[in-house]
Amino acid sequence: MGKARWFKALWFKPLWFKRRLVMASVSTGLVSGLIFAIPAGAAQDEETNVQNLPPVEVTAPPPSTARRTASSRPVARVGAPSSAGPKTRLYVYPTAPGTGRGLDVDKVPSAINAVDASQIKRTGSLNITDALRDNIAGVNISEVTGNPFQPDVEFRGFVASPVTGTPQGLAVYQNGVRINEAFSDAVNWDLIPTAAIRSVTLVTNNPVFGLNALGGAINLQMKDGFTYQGAELDLMGGSFGRIQGSAQWGKTVDKNYGVYAALEGLHDNGFRNFSQSDVRRFYGDVGYKAGDSEFHANMGVAKNDFGASATVPAQLLDKYWGATYTTPQITSNRVGYLNLTGKVDATPTWTLEGTAHVRRYEQQLVDGNPTDAQECTDPGLAGLLCFGDGATPANGVNGLPLANPFASGTIFGEIDRSSIRSTTFGVSGQATNTDQLFGHDNRFVMGATYDASVTRYNATAEIGTIGENYVVSGSGLFLGPTGVPDTVAGPVSLRTVNQYNGLYAMDTFNVTDAFAVTGGGRFNVARITLEDQLGADLNGDHTFTRFNPVIGGTYKITPELTAYAGYSEANRAPTPLELGCSDPTRPCLIAAFLVSDPPLKQVVSKTVEAGLRGSRELNIGTLGWKLGGFRATNYDDIVAIPVPGRTGFGYFSNVGRTRRQGLEAEINIKSPTLQFQASYAFVDARFLDALTIGSNSPFADADGNIQVSPGNQIPAIPRHRIKVGVDYAVTDVWKVGGNALFVSSQYLVGDESNQYAKLPSYTVFNLHTSYQVTRNVQLYGKVANIFDKRYATYGQFFDTGAVPNFTNGGAEFTDPRSLSPARPRAFYAGMRVTF
């Protein structure tokens, strides 16, 4: 339900705030909707059903003497004049990237996963990933970067990550526009305007969402002036120097125009050294609605800066939980975008949609690292800097060997700087038809998409020194191309062009009122061109094509129980980054340097899932539940493989087949006074083919390789996730709640052979409360990690000999683990004012 807007203060007379409870019938049979009257003009969140889906209001057609006619489809008229026909509230689920009405939830042949605006607000976070973690059974969050605003989101063993170089398996859409970044398909969660999100759905088993939707697509629908009216100001502060605020305002003008705007800002010092974060975001939408037509122009900008984006050796964490390793580590993200959308009901049974968008994205990285640079040991190279074996001179940007200006015994480091500047343009069109077919209800969707991106990528490396605080200080010496044939990367200047085309169609046919069948598919064409600006090594032109089918069905066993099953295929084309770093004989510094361009195969995933879902009205509220299973097999999966003895260097490679399978179960209760949710997810992710890969594992052979056998588990994917959350209205003005999260143990990255001890499991408890001081003012607070649990969400092996352990007298590290520490106990308090 919505937050405590509808609460009345006990000491106020009820004349100004009388609650009315209206039961609205829902044609889907899923659940009855609850609508609460609140003071006119006050900002509010939409009421959603037990599956957390916002309603779509449709105008019922006039009575007809015919039993069924093709024009009997209800026509969506949200915000239509009161003189329009009677209204029906439907709950639908997206089956395509457009902003259209979607498909009746009872007809969707896949799991239903949704998060509404009130659940997002309840987290007290400006990070949408927190709401995904708390409310979707299969989602797990790992702070691979070491910063809470740039997490990895893992679902069913597939990842959407902001880390350049992470193989991505989830597509992310905002108002029908794919926002995976062009160069590496990375997802920058910090750029998403959280306060402006109307709803989030995680769509599975559906190739219509295009490239990267191997594990599913996260579909973000944003607020506008028709779905949000009023104003809200939210301020919060607390531990580790956190101060954040958001403001949003929406208004409908003359029933035909809607205006919405949201502004967000945050500063956080972080609990680790050098880990402050600054977030600044704006989102706005202007809409026009007339009759059966609706048009929107929405835009957004963001300017964010983050520190401490790396794991830390476990031995340093044992000394100090806020430790960092080889800084500086600074990420700066900038984005600006403009989207135009239009929807027209051309006839009572045909709806046409279109979008056009442009997006400009810039990222600057400054990353201190260990280096392979060292004093030359070859007597003939005395006074010079060398790489690796001490006999390969390190060249400068002028191509000449670098003189060694450092004192003997200096511990060398490297400051890697990279920049990404991408401009993306795209258009799409979609048509939906609901004419009957052979006398049965039918819904047919077809569409086409085109996206083109131009990216300029640049990278440099500066030799420096590492002090006892692990800070890398630059020297002004920059590396150039070095070494033959074992190339050490120098500066990079690369221009890439991505062109993605898609053509899709999907049809849902009602065999009976209870049984529906869905079938369709999408044809993808991806062309990726690489143009080396410093030579020819990176030049390449790659084209990938594939048709991905989908088929499934649903059967409504009873009005309160639905069964579903489906099969689909999806593909992921290699990114420009992966194509530019895929030669094992010429490895590159992943996320920084590219050196060659051999071909990679595209990844193809084949998924089957089935399950049951239902709802029931109880005395304490509406009960919803679901139980499902899935199996996804990836062919020619791509992973990043490190090169032993070359700190930070690696390459991307196809590794054959991998499989992810599991179960998801969830139960929730929704009422005016109680909201309860409990879920369990099991994910089993394994390699299916044998392979040999490099690793810093203590079990690696003399060449630094480990042997992966069929059946070995894929690292960084915990098998068990348990979540419990509750919110209870103690009085009309006071709410209390809390949630608990259990995540089981997982193998460290680098332990693909499953020989080392797992990263331990963890359980975290959080509490929150709110008090409605007046009808417009609410105070709230929360305690995160109330038992101050010290745990890590991610771990990997590192080169223990690259840098000394200064906390142990300069001895070599003995623990090969490098971990991402989670935030200790934190207290926050805030105030929310609505108008």
mmCIF file of N, CA and C in Angstrom, residues 106 111 359:
data_model
loop_
_atom_site.group_PDB
_atom_site.id
_atom_site.type_symbol
_atom_site.label_atom_id
_atom_site.label_comp_id
_atom_site.label_asym_id
_atom_site.label_seq_id
_atom_site.Cartn_x
_atom_site.Cartn_y
_atom_site.Cartn_z
ATOM 1 N N ASP A 106 -2.890 -12.652 -15.834
ATOM 2 C CA ASP A 106 -3.272 -14.063 -15.865
ATOM 3 C C ASP A 106 -2.829 -14.761 -17.147
ATOM 4 N N ALA A 111 7.225 -15.846 -14.683
ATOM 5 C CA ALA A 111 7.083 -15.346 -13.325
ATOM 6 C C ALA A 111 6.739 -13.860 -13.334
ATOM 7 N N ARG A 359 20.908 9.950 -26.111
ATOM 8 C CA ARG A 359 21.545 9.816 -24.807
ATOM 9 C C ARG A 359 23.038 10.100 -24.945
#
